Amino acid sequence: MKVLKFGGTSVGSAKRICHVADLVEAAGRNIVVLSAMSGTTNSLVEISEYLYKGNIPGAQEVINSLYVKYEATLRELFGSDEILHEDARRAIGRVFSLLRSYCSEPLTEAGEKEILAQGELMSTAIMERVLTSRGHNVGMLPALEFMRTLPNGEPDMQHISSRIRRLLELESDADIFLTQGYICRNDHGGIDNLRRGGSDYTASIIGAVIDAEEIQIWTDIDGMHNNDPRFVEGTKPVGSLHFEEAAELAYFGAKILHPACVLPAKLHNIPVRLLNTLKPEASGTLIYNTAPDGTIKAIAAKDNITAIKIKSGRMLMAYGFLHKVFETFENHRTSIDMMATSEVGVSVTIDNDSRLAAIVDDLKQFGTVTVDKDMVIIAIVGDLEWHNCGFESKVLAALADIPVRIISYGGSNYNISVLVSAADKVRALAALSSHLF
Ligand code: ASP
Ligand code: MG
């Protein structure tokens, strides 16, 4: 059995919902995880914000416009079948009655959590009816009956595993299983969620506990590309990536899953495949614990980087120098991303320069400080195990005509990073693509 997760835009309209139903039908007996229709969770957040502020008309306005959207979706999906349409309207109507009931009492945190849960409850209620009307026996696996977190906020894997197995047994006649992403119960049994974007996490957790054959994350893009298609021509989807390579790329906002989301899949050795609903026949990107060795997979860039160099004669053969430097950044709650050291100096990068002036001021007690703004980190990600020869030289050869501020390699087996100035970014990305692929 596989776990198939469809995001908000994939179920964002009646047409898209039908298309997902087609894909789900073709895939066979699997567990389908749905997000809320796109925009819904944002609206639910907005409703809660109005309620917290006691602005009841504000909340009502958002509720009403959300209702109009759902009404139209139901009409388009079920309008030709009076009984089915009425049944769907009643199900969605119950959700809106609940939302409206919150307009007459002060909002609590528990109330907010219940409001936020309604998006996924509605998208699955709609999909259940679409699939049933096509003749399927849909086994509903209510997330609020099995997905639970521990006091530390982590998923309670044992509880989830035994509960979902029980639910699957109870629904053993079903030919498709359907559940909500994102929503869960906390350790007090209250309705809660796995934080924004949490549906991917749901899919990964379920895949891990049922030992799924594969976890499929369906979106509207063609998996991960080997370079940024906005700046480089002829980029191609990456066929497969190691979980560690995917984690390296996540920092760069590459269209990839957050490492925390796929951790359960990684730990239980379940392959994760990124697929495109608009191009379902494409094989997408497979993320797994093994991946083709000895190849460079992808290049990614991150803008708005500031480099800070601290140079000091006192650093030579002294201990504790780096500690003081790092502590300065910690005091200003600023994380360091890339670094390079020499015997008499250290350069680091930050992507949040809101505390830059204060950081520089503090660092001046340790040495001479130089700042370079408007820099870009370019990461070259792949199987860069240090015994492999030649990759470092290829990367540097590609950048022969480009001034490089920092080079960092050896932090992991999967990444070489270089820091260049923003003006050279596109040139550097293109040169790397043509030398490496
Ligand atoms: N609907 C939730 C959100 O918008 C969860 C998700 O889409 O993954 O954050
Ligand atoms: Mg999402």
Tab-separated table of C-alpha atoms and ligand atoms in Angstrom:
chain	number	residue	atom	x	y	z
A	1	MET	CA	0.000	0.000	0.000
A	2	LYS	CA	1.138	3.528	-0.790
A	3	VAL	CA	0.344	6.865	0.824
A	4	LEU	CA	-0.684	9.570	-1.668
A	5	LYS	CA	-0.794	13.153	-0.425
A	6	PHE	CA	-2.411	15.923	-2.435
A	7	GLY	CA	-1.803	19.560	-1.521
A	8	GLY	CA	-4.199	22.466	-1.386
A	9	THR	CA	-3.884	23.633	-4.991
A	10	SER	CA	-4.329	20.062	-6.244
A	11	VAL	CA	-7.788	20.066	-4.625
A	12	GLY	CA	-8.289	23.814	-5.086
A	13	SER	CA	-11.362	23.689	-7.362
A	14	ALA	CA	-14.099	21.293	-8.505
A	15	LYS	CA	-12.122	20.508	-11.643
A	16	ARG	CA	-8.931	19.824	-9.712
A	17	ILE	CA	-10.803	17.633	-7.202
A	18	CYS	CA	-12.139	15.493	-10.069
A	19	HIS	CA	-8.660	15.216	-11.511
A	20	VAL	CA	-7.288	14.039	-8.153
A	21	ALA	CA	-10.142	11.507	-7.991
A	22	ASP	CA	-9.024	10.204	-11.415
A	23	LEU	CA	-5.444	9.818	-10.191
A	24	VAL	CA	-6.514	8.179	-6.940
A	25	GLU	CA	-8.751	5.714	-8.793
A	26	ALA	CA	-5.971	4.769	-11.184
A	27	ALA	CA	-3.493	4.200	-8.340
A	28	GLY	CA	-5.497	1.465	-6.606
A	29	ARG	CA	-5.953	0.583	-2.934
A	30	ASN	CA	-3.942	3.212	-1.088
A	31	ILE	CA	-4.233	5.749	1.701
A	32	VAL	CA	-4.997	9.223	0.363
A	33	VAL	CA	-4.096	12.252	2.497
A	34	LEU	CA	-5.672	15.589	1.580
A	35	SER	CA	-4.861	19.161	2.512
A	36	ALA	CA	-7.527	21.828	2.744
A	37	MET	CA	-8.572	23.453	-0.550
A	38	SER	CA	-6.065	26.209	-1.312
A	39	GLY	CA	-6.759	29.426	0.551
A	40	THR	CA	-9.011	27.752	3.107
A	41	THR	CA	-6.509	27.447	5.960
A	42	ASN	CA	-5.517	31.087	5.412
A	43	SER	CA	-9.174	32.082	5.665
A	44	LEU	CA	-9.590	30.033	8.843
A	45	VAL	CA	-6.531	31.762	10.317
A	46	GLU	CA	-8.086	35.106	9.389
A	47	ILE	CA	-11.398	34.171	10.993
A	48	SER	CA	-9.583	33.272	14.223
A	49	GLU	CA	-7.651	36.547	14.159
A	50	TYR	CA	-10.871	38.549	13.833
A	51	LEU	CA	-12.488	36.548	16.636
A	52	TYR	CA	-9.499	37.066	18.933
A	53	LYS	CA	-9.818	40.800	18.322
A	54	GLY	CA	-13.549	40.671	18.972
A	55	ASN	CA	-14.238	41.882	15.420
A	56	ILE	CA	-17.308	39.710	14.789
A	57	PRO	CA	-18.376	41.385	11.488
A	58	GLY	CA	-14.813	40.826	10.187
A	59	ALA	CA	-15.022	37.125	11.022
A	60	GLN	CA	-18.517	36.835	9.537
A	61	GLU	CA	-17.406	38.419	6.308
A	62	VAL	CA	-14.591	35.898	5.846
A	63	ILE	CA	-16.917	33.018	6.791
A	64	ASN	CA	-19.483	34.185	4.243
A	65	SER	CA	-17.049	34.503	1.375
A	66	LEU	CA	-15.565	31.094	2.214
A	67	TYR	CA	-19.075	29.658	2.194
A	68	VAL	CA	-19.751	31.106	-1.257
A	69	LYS	CA	-16.635	29.362	-2.552
A	70	TYR	CA	-17.675	25.984	-1.106
A	71	GLU	CA	-21.248	26.386	-2.329
A	72	ALA	CA	-19.996	26.935	-5.861
A	73	THR	CA	-17.624	23.974	-5.641
A	74	LEU	CA	-20.400	21.657	-4.431
A	75	ARG	CA	-22.772	22.873	-7.151
A	76	GLU	CA	-20.186	22.181	-9.814
A	77	LEU	CA	-19.352	18.745	-8.415
A	78	PHE	CA	-22.771	17.435	-7.430
A	79	GLY	CA	-25.297	19.834	-9.017
A	80	SER	CA	-26.640	17.195	-11.383
A	81	ASP	CA	-27.540	14.797	-8.563
A	82	GLU	CA	-30.043	16.296	-6.167
A	83	ILE	CA	-29.644	13.757	-3.347
A	84	LEU	CA	-25.868	13.779	-3.427
A	85	HIS	CA	-25.802	17.579	-3.668
A	86	GLU	CA	-28.074	17.905	-0.648
A	87	ASP	CA	-25.975	15.430	1.342
A	88	ALA	CA	-22.759	17.318	0.528
A	89	ARG	CA	-24.410	20.659	1.366
A	90	ARG	CA	-25.508	19.296	4.715
A	91	ALA	CA	-21.993	18.075	5.534
A	92	ILE	CA	-20.381	21.397	4.622
A	93	GLY	CA	-23.283	23.275	6.246
A	94	ARG	CA	-22.427	21.646	9.590
A	95	VAL	CA	-18.891	23.033	9.337
A	96	PHE	CA	-20.164	26.541	8.645
A	97	SER	CA	-22.663	26.317	11.526
A	98	LEU	CA	-19.724	25.474	13.773
A	99	LEU	CA	-17.699	28.417	12.422
A	100	ARG	CA	-20.669	30.755	12.966
A	101	SER	CA	-21.200	29.440	16.490
A	102	TYR	CA	-17.729	30.720	17.354
A	103	CYS	CA	-18.899	34.256	16.563
A	104	SER	CA	-20.942	34.370	19.755
A	105	GLU	CA	-18.286	33.528	22.319
A	106	PRO	CA	-14.741	34.725	23.090
A	107	LEU	CA	-12.222	32.606	21.223
A	108	THR	CA	-9.958	30.266	23.175
A	109	GLU	CA	-6.883	28.478	21.901
A	110	ALA	CA	-8.829	25.212	21.768
A	111	GLY	CA	-11.509	26.958	19.722
A	112	GLU	CA	-8.915	28.302	17.320
A	113	LYS	CA	-7.498	24.800	16.816
A	114	GLU	CA	-10.953	23.449	16.066
A	115	ILE	CA	-11.539	26.232	13.524
A	116	LEU	CA	-8.211	25.524	11.802
A	117	ALA	CA	-9.111	21.830	11.512
A	118	GLN	CA	-12.170	22.467	9.367
A	119	GLY	CA	-10.370	22.863	6.020
A	120	GLU	CA	-9.058	19.312	5.882
A	121	LEU	CA	-12.352	17.977	7.258
A	122	MET	CA	-14.194	19.676	4.378
A	123	SER	CA	-11.851	18.619	1.570
A	124	THR	CA	-12.012	14.969	2.688
A	125	ALA	CA	-15.804	15.117	3.134
A	126	ILE	CA	-16.074	16.347	-0.456
A	127	MET	CA	-13.622	13.781	-1.838
A	128	GLU	CA	-15.398	10.974	0.028
A	129	ARG	CA	-18.597	11.864	-1.814
A	130	VAL	CA	-16.897	12.218	-5.194
A	131	LEU	CA	-15.293	8.781	-4.893
A	132	THR	CA	-18.446	7.167	-3.492
A	133	SER	CA	-20.484	8.557	-6.371
A	134	ARG	CA	-18.031	6.859	-8.716
A	135	GLY	CA	-18.844	3.536	-7.092
A	136	HIS	CA	-15.951	3.214	-4.658
A	137	ASN	CA	-16.100	1.862	-1.167
A	138	VAL	CA	-14.215	4.614	0.620
A	139	GLY	CA	-12.696	3.767	3.993
A	140	MET	CA	-12.556	6.943	6.039
A	141	LEU	CA	-9.659	7.083	8.497
A	142	PRO	CA	-10.499	10.130	10.646
A	143	ALA	CA	-7.184	11.767	11.555
A	144	LEU	CA	-8.631	12.893	14.878
A	145	GLU	CA	-9.070	9.219	15.789
A	146	PHE	CA	-5.482	8.148	15.234
A	147	MET	CA	-3.078	11.078	14.768
A	148	ARG	CA	-1.821	12.142	18.187
A	149	THR	CA	1.146	14.089	19.515
A	150	LEU	CA	3.143	13.618	22.719
A	151	PRO	CA	3.636	16.337	25.354
A	152	ASN	CA	6.802	17.403	23.489
A	153	GLY	CA	4.777	17.902	20.298
A	154	GLU	CA	6.330	14.920	18.496
A	155	PRO	CA	4.007	12.341	16.934
A	156	ASP	CA	3.082	9.453	19.224
A	157	MET	CA	4.160	6.777	16.740
A	158	GLN	CA	3.044	3.808	18.837
A	159	HIS	CA	-0.433	5.171	19.389
A	160	ILE	CA	-0.747	6.225	15.739
A	161	SER	CA	0.428	2.840	14.533
A	162	SER	CA	-1.977	0.777	16.616
A	163	ARG	CA	-4.956	3.093	15.996
A	164	ILE	CA	-4.546	3.332	12.247
A	165	ARG	CA	-4.065	-0.411	11.952
A	166	ARG	CA	-7.295	-0.917	13.872
A	167	LEU	CA	-9.138	1.557	11.604
A	168	LEU	CA	-7.762	-0.153	8.493
A	169	GLU	CA	-9.051	-3.488	9.805
A	170	LEU	CA	-12.489	-2.039	10.506
A	171	GLU	CA	-12.592	-0.739	6.933
A	172	SER	CA	-11.157	-3.890	5.379
A	173	ASP	CA	-13.776	-3.881	2.591
A	174	ALA	CA	-12.699	-0.447	1.380
A	175	ASP	CA	-10.963	-0.056	-1.968
A	176	ILE	CA	-9.600	3.451	-1.188
A	177	PHE	CA	-8.728	4.970	2.187
A	178	LEU	CA	-9.059	8.671	2.833
A	179	THR	CA	-7.734	10.845	5.651
A	180	GLN	CA	-7.009	14.444	6.626
A	181	GLY	CA	-3.524	15.892	6.574
A	182	TYR	CA	-2.334	18.457	9.123
A	183	ILE	CA	-4.858	17.810	11.911
A	184	CYS	CA	-4.278	15.757	15.034
A	185	ARG	CA	-5.001	15.558	18.739
A	186	ASN	CA	-2.545	16.709	21.383
A	187	ASP	CA	-1.624	14.796	24.521
A	188	HIS	CA	-4.672	16.242	26.305
A	189	GLY	CA	-6.943	14.841	23.600
A	190	GLY	CA	-7.764	18.304	22.261
A	191	ILE	CA	-7.925	19.065	18.546
A	192	ASP	CA	-4.589	20.366	17.332
A	193	ASN	CA	-2.457	20.475	14.194
A	194	LEU	CA	1.014	19.661	12.934
A	195	ARG	CA	1.641	23.319	12.018
A	196	ARG	CA	1.255	25.027	8.647
A	197	GLY	CA	2.145	22.814	5.729
A	198	GLY	CA	1.755	19.813	8.049
A	199	SER	CA	-0.006	17.549	5.560
A	200	ASP	CA	3.328	16.363	4.191
A	201	TYR	CA	4.253	15.428	7.742
A	202	THR	CA	0.990	13.482	8.108
A	203	ALA	CA	1.790	11.514	4.948
A	204	SER	CA	5.309	10.769	6.146
A	205	ILE	CA	4.094	9.611	9.589
A	206	ILE	CA	1.413	7.357	8.103
A	207	GLY	CA	3.851	5.934	5.562
A	208	ALA	CA	6.250	5.114	8.379
A	209	VAL	CA	3.737	3.452	10.713
A	210	ILE	CA	2.097	1.270	8.058
A	211	ASP	CA	5.437	0.490	6.423
A	212	ALA	CA	4.151	1.839	3.098
A	213	GLU	CA	5.646	0.807	-0.198
A	214	GLU	CA	6.048	4.495	-1.083
A	215	ILE	CA	4.907	7.957	0.008
A	216	GLN	CA	3.828	10.132	-2.899
A	217	ILE	CA	3.665	13.892	-2.482
A	218	TRP	CA	1.601	15.285	-5.350
A	219	THR	CA	1.936	18.994	-6.158
A	220	ASP	CA	1.874	21.151	-9.278
A	221	ILE	CA	5.547	21.040	-10.092
A	222	ASP	CA	7.732	18.562	-11.800
A	223	GLY	CA	9.688	17.283	-8.813
A	224	MET	CA	13.016	18.912	-8.077
A	225	HIS	CA	14.989	20.496	-10.901
A	226	ASN	CA	18.777	20.221	-11.141
A	227	ASN	CA	19.136	23.997	-11.276
A	228	ASP	CA	16.877	27.031	-10.951
A	229	PRO	CA	14.693	27.140	-14.108
A	230	ARG	CA	14.085	30.862	-13.570
A	231	PHE	CA	17.738	31.618	-14.279
A	232	VAL	CA	19.150	28.698	-16.229
A	233	GLU	CA	17.860	27.197	-19.443
A	234	GLY	CA	17.484	23.482	-20.013
A	235	THR	CA	17.175	22.382	-16.372
A	236	LYS	CA	15.891	18.848	-15.832
A	237	PRO	CA	13.998	17.132	-13.030
A	238	VAL	CA	16.301	15.199	-10.719
A	239	GLY	CA	15.422	11.498	-10.921
A	240	SER	CA	16.517	10.548	-7.447
A	241	LEU	CA	18.020	12.102	-4.354
A	242	HIS	CA	19.330	10.807	-1.060
A	243	PHE	CA	17.360	12.065	1.969
A	244	GLU	CA	20.563	13.868	3.017
A	245	GLU	CA	20.842	15.582	-0.355
A	246	ALA	CA	17.221	16.654	-0.123
A	247	ALA	CA	17.937	18.055	3.349
A	248	GLU	CA	20.883	20.084	1.976
A	249	LEU	CA	18.636	21.528	-0.717
A	250	ALA	CA	15.801	22.449	1.631
A	251	TYR	CA	17.688	25.509	2.942
A	252	PHE	CA	17.771	26.911	-0.565
A	253	GLY	CA	14.016	26.967	-0.851
A	254	ALA	CA	14.416	24.412	-3.621
A	255	LYS	CA	10.978	22.971	-4.270
A	256	ILE	CA	11.593	20.178	-1.881
A	257	LEU	CA	10.125	18.901	1.355
A	258	HIS	CA	11.202	20.176	4.727
A	259	PRO	CA	13.638	17.643	6.276
A	260	ALA	CA	11.562	17.471	9.478
A	261	CYS	CA	8.525	16.476	7.416
A	262	VAL	CA	10.204	13.478	5.864
A	263	LEU	CA	12.098	12.350	8.960
A	264	PRO	CA	9.659	9.502	9.772
A	265	ALA	CA	9.993	8.260	6.171
A	266	LYS	CA	13.777	8.495	6.296
A	267	LEU	CA	14.007	6.650	9.627
A	268	HIS	CA	11.673	3.864	8.471
A	269	ASN	CA	13.337	3.616	5.081
A	270	ILE	CA	10.229	4.501	3.066
A	271	PRO	CA	10.836	6.116	-0.347
A	272	VAL	CA	9.226	9.514	-0.908
A	273	ARG	CA	8.310	10.477	-4.458
A	274	LEU	CA	7.474	14.007	-5.588
A	275	LEU	CA	4.923	13.955	-8.396
A	276	ASN	CA	3.067	16.491	-10.517
A	277	THR	CA	-0.734	16.299	-10.834
A	278	LEU	CA	-0.481	18.287	-14.082
A	279	LYS	CA	1.924	15.735	-15.551
A	280	PRO	CA	1.067	12.473	-13.789
A	281	GLU	CA	2.966	10.261	-16.234
A	282	ALA	CA	6.335	11.873	-15.355
A	283	SER	CA	8.361	9.844	-12.864
A	284	GLY	CA	9.121	12.874	-10.656
A	285	THR	CA	11.828	12.879	-8.012
A	286	LEU	CA	12.438	9.901	-5.760
A	287	ILE	CA	13.952	10.641	-2.333
A	288	TYR	CA	15.374	7.631	-0.569
A	289	ASN	CA	18.145	6.400	1.710
A	290	THR	CA	20.154	5.242	-1.273
A	291	ALA	CA	20.615	7.172	-4.479
A	292	PRO	CA	22.890	6.851	-7.500
A	293	ASP	CA	26.475	7.269	-6.284
A	294	GLY	CA	29.210	9.401	-7.676
A	295	THR	CA	27.018	11.998	-9.327
A	296	ILE	CA	26.188	15.638	-8.760
A	297	LYS	CA	22.436	16.027	-8.533
A	298	ALA	CA	21.500	19.652	-8.227
A	299	ILE	CA	22.575	23.259	-7.904
A	300	ALA	CA	20.634	25.758	-5.836
A	301	ALA	CA	21.116	29.354	-4.776
A	302	LYS	CA	20.072	31.515	-1.852
A	303	ASP	CA	19.966	35.314	-2.138
A	304	ASN	CA	20.374	38.153	0.356
A	305	ILE	CA	23.326	36.695	2.187
A	306	THR	CA	25.718	38.799	4.267
A	307	ALA	CA	29.293	37.631	4.837
A	308	ILE	CA	31.148	38.678	7.978
A	309	LYS	CA	34.888	38.205	8.407
A	310	ILE	CA	36.628	38.426	11.779
A	311	LYS	CA	40.405	38.536	11.519
A	312	SER	CA	42.652	38.406	14.535
A	313	GLY	CA	46.256	37.661	15.349
A	314	ARG	CA	44.951	36.392	18.673
A	315	MET	CA	43.195	33.526	16.929
A	316	LEU	CA	46.482	31.815	16.035
A	317	MET	CA	46.929	28.701	18.192
A	318	ALA	CA	44.404	30.027	20.719
A	319	TYR	CA	41.428	28.110	21.982
A	320	GLY	CA	38.019	29.617	22.681
A	321	PHE	CA	38.164	32.182	19.882
A	322	LEU	CA	35.480	30.560	17.743
A	323	HIS	CA	33.356	30.017	20.819
A	324	LYS	CA	33.307	33.760	21.483
A	325	VAL	CA	32.475	34.518	17.872
A	326	PHE	CA	29.603	32.013	17.803
A	327	GLU	CA	28.326	33.172	21.156
A	328	THR	CA	28.003	36.689	19.750
A	329	PHE	CA	25.682	35.432	17.037
A	330	GLU	CA	23.767	33.368	19.562
A	331	ASN	CA	23.289	36.410	21.797
A	332	HIS	CA	21.689	38.160	18.836
A	333	ARG	CA	19.579	35.104	17.942
A	334	THR	CA	21.073	35.034	14.467
A	335	SER	CA	21.935	31.734	12.864
A	336	ILE	CA	25.136	31.156	10.936
A	337	ASP	CA	24.755	29.220	7.691
A	338	MET	CA	28.105	28.876	6.000
A	339	MET	CA	31.615	29.277	7.361
A	340	ALA	CA	35.281	29.055	6.476
A	341	THR	CA	38.233	29.376	8.805
A	342	SER	CA	41.936	30.014	8.476
A	343	GLU	CA	44.570	30.263	11.191
A	344	VAL	CA	44.003	33.958	11.635
A	345	GLY	CA	40.459	34.580	10.576
A	346	VAL	CA	36.973	33.229	10.198
A	347	SER	CA	34.241	34.137	7.714
A	348	VAL	CA	30.606	33.290	8.289
A	349	THR	CA	27.360	34.068	6.500
A	350	ILE	CA	23.951	35.050	7.812
A	351	ASP	CA	20.666	35.411	5.936
A	352	ASN	CA	18.985	37.616	8.523
A	353	ASP	CA	20.827	40.898	8.960
A	354	SER	CA	18.306	42.608	11.238
A	355	ARG	CA	20.900	42.552	14.073
A	356	LEU	CA	23.919	43.138	11.842
A	357	ALA	CA	25.039	46.489	13.292
A	358	ALA	CA	24.922	45.185	16.857
A	359	ILE	CA	26.682	41.937	15.913
A	360	VAL	CA	29.495	43.796	14.146
A	361	ASP	CA	29.836	46.132	17.095
A	362	ASP	CA	30.202	43.200	19.508
A	363	LEU	CA	32.609	41.318	17.234
A	364	LYS	CA	35.004	44.265	17.095
A	365	GLN	CA	36.346	43.332	20.542
A	366	PHE	CA	37.729	40.091	19.047
A	367	GLY	CA	39.333	41.348	15.837
A	368	THR	CA	38.991	43.347	12.647
A	369	VAL	CA	35.540	42.938	11.152
A	370	THR	CA	34.659	43.206	7.451
A	371	VAL	CA	31.157	42.896	5.996
A	372	ASP	CA	30.141	41.993	2.422
A	373	LYS	CA	26.472	42.420	1.603
A	374	ASP	CA	24.388	41.282	-1.362
A	375	MET	CA	25.999	37.920	-1.628
A	376	VAL	CA	24.552	34.606	-2.814
A	377	ILE	CA	25.269	31.102	-1.553
A	378	ILE	CA	25.380	28.555	-4.334
A	379	ALA	CA	25.221	24.934	-3.238
A	380	ILE	CA	26.326	22.042	-5.381
A	381	VAL	CA	24.637	18.940	-3.995
A	382	GLY	CA	25.328	15.315	-4.761
A	383	ASP	CA	27.416	12.321	-3.753
A	384	LEU	CA	30.479	14.282	-2.635
A	385	GLU	CA	32.030	11.696	-0.349
A	386	TRP	CA	35.601	12.905	0.085
A	387	HIS	CA	37.255	9.852	-1.480
A	388	ASN	CA	35.519	10.659	-4.754
A	389	CYS	CA	38.018	12.523	-6.900
A	390	GLY	CA	37.463	15.405	-9.214
A	391	PHE	CA	34.219	17.056	-8.176
A	392	GLU	CA	35.834	19.915	-6.267
A	393	SER	CA	38.073	20.709	-9.207
A	394	LYS	CA	35.146	20.612	-11.641
A	395	VAL	CA	33.209	23.057	-9.494
A	396	LEU	CA	36.174	25.410	-9.264
A	397	ALA	CA	36.902	25.077	-12.976
A	398	ALA	CA	33.319	26.096	-13.734
A	399	LEU	CA	33.826	29.209	-11.619
A	400	ALA	CA	37.226	30.096	-13.144
A	401	ASP	CA	36.047	33.546	-14.291
A	402	ILE	CA	33.896	34.360	-11.268
A	403	PRO	CA	35.152	35.967	-8.053
A	404	VAL	CA	34.452	33.581	-5.165
A	405	ARG	CA	34.279	34.984	-1.624
A	406	ILE	CA	33.973	31.721	0.402
A	407	ILE	CA	34.286	28.035	-0.423
A	408	SER	CA	32.964	25.440	2.007
A	409	TYR	CA	33.302	21.692	1.637
A	410	GLY	CA	33.505	18.813	4.083
A	411	GLY	CA	30.656	19.804	6.385
A	412	SER	CA	28.741	16.883	4.952
A	413	ASN	CA	29.303	14.298	2.247
A	414	TYR	CA	26.689	15.934	0.090
A	415	ASN	CA	27.479	19.592	-0.404
A	416	ILE	CA	30.006	22.091	-1.708
A	417	SER	CA	28.930	25.678	-1.149
A	418	VAL	CA	30.419	28.798	-2.650
A	419	LEU	CA	29.628	32.406	-1.894
A	420	VAL	CA	29.613	34.840	-4.801
A	421	SER	CA	28.300	38.342	-5.233
A	422	ALA	CA	24.682	38.739	-6.342
A	423	ALA	CA	25.817	40.320	-9.608
A	424	ASP	CA	27.561	37.054	-10.570
A	425	LYS	CA	24.776	34.690	-9.541
A	426	VAL	CA	23.157	33.913	-12.885
A	427	ARG	CA	26.525	33.592	-14.621
A	428	ALA	CA	27.734	31.217	-11.902
A	429	LEU	CA	24.603	29.037	-12.017
A	430	ALA	CA	24.810	28.730	-15.793
A	431	ALA	CA	28.546	27.951	-15.739
A	432	LEU	CA	28.034	25.248	-13.116
A	433	SER	CA	25.183	23.694	-15.074
A	434	SER	CA	27.190	23.513	-18.264
A	435	HIS	CA	30.300	22.088	-16.534
A	436	LEU	CA	28.550	19.608	-14.248
A	437	PHE	CA	25.595	18.271	-16.227
B	1	ASP	N1	-3.867	23.159	5.131
B	1	ASP	C1	-2.684	23.288	5.922
B	1	ASP	C2	-1.935	24.549	5.530
B	1	ASP	O1	-2.356	25.252	4.643
B	1	ASP	C3	-1.801	22.096	5.834
B	1	ASP	C4	-1.181	21.808	4.472
B	1	ASP	O2	-1.659	22.275	3.446
B	1	ASP	O3	-0.202	21.072	4.421
B	1	ASP	O4	-0.958	24.860	6.133
B	2	MG	MG	0.813	22.420	1.663
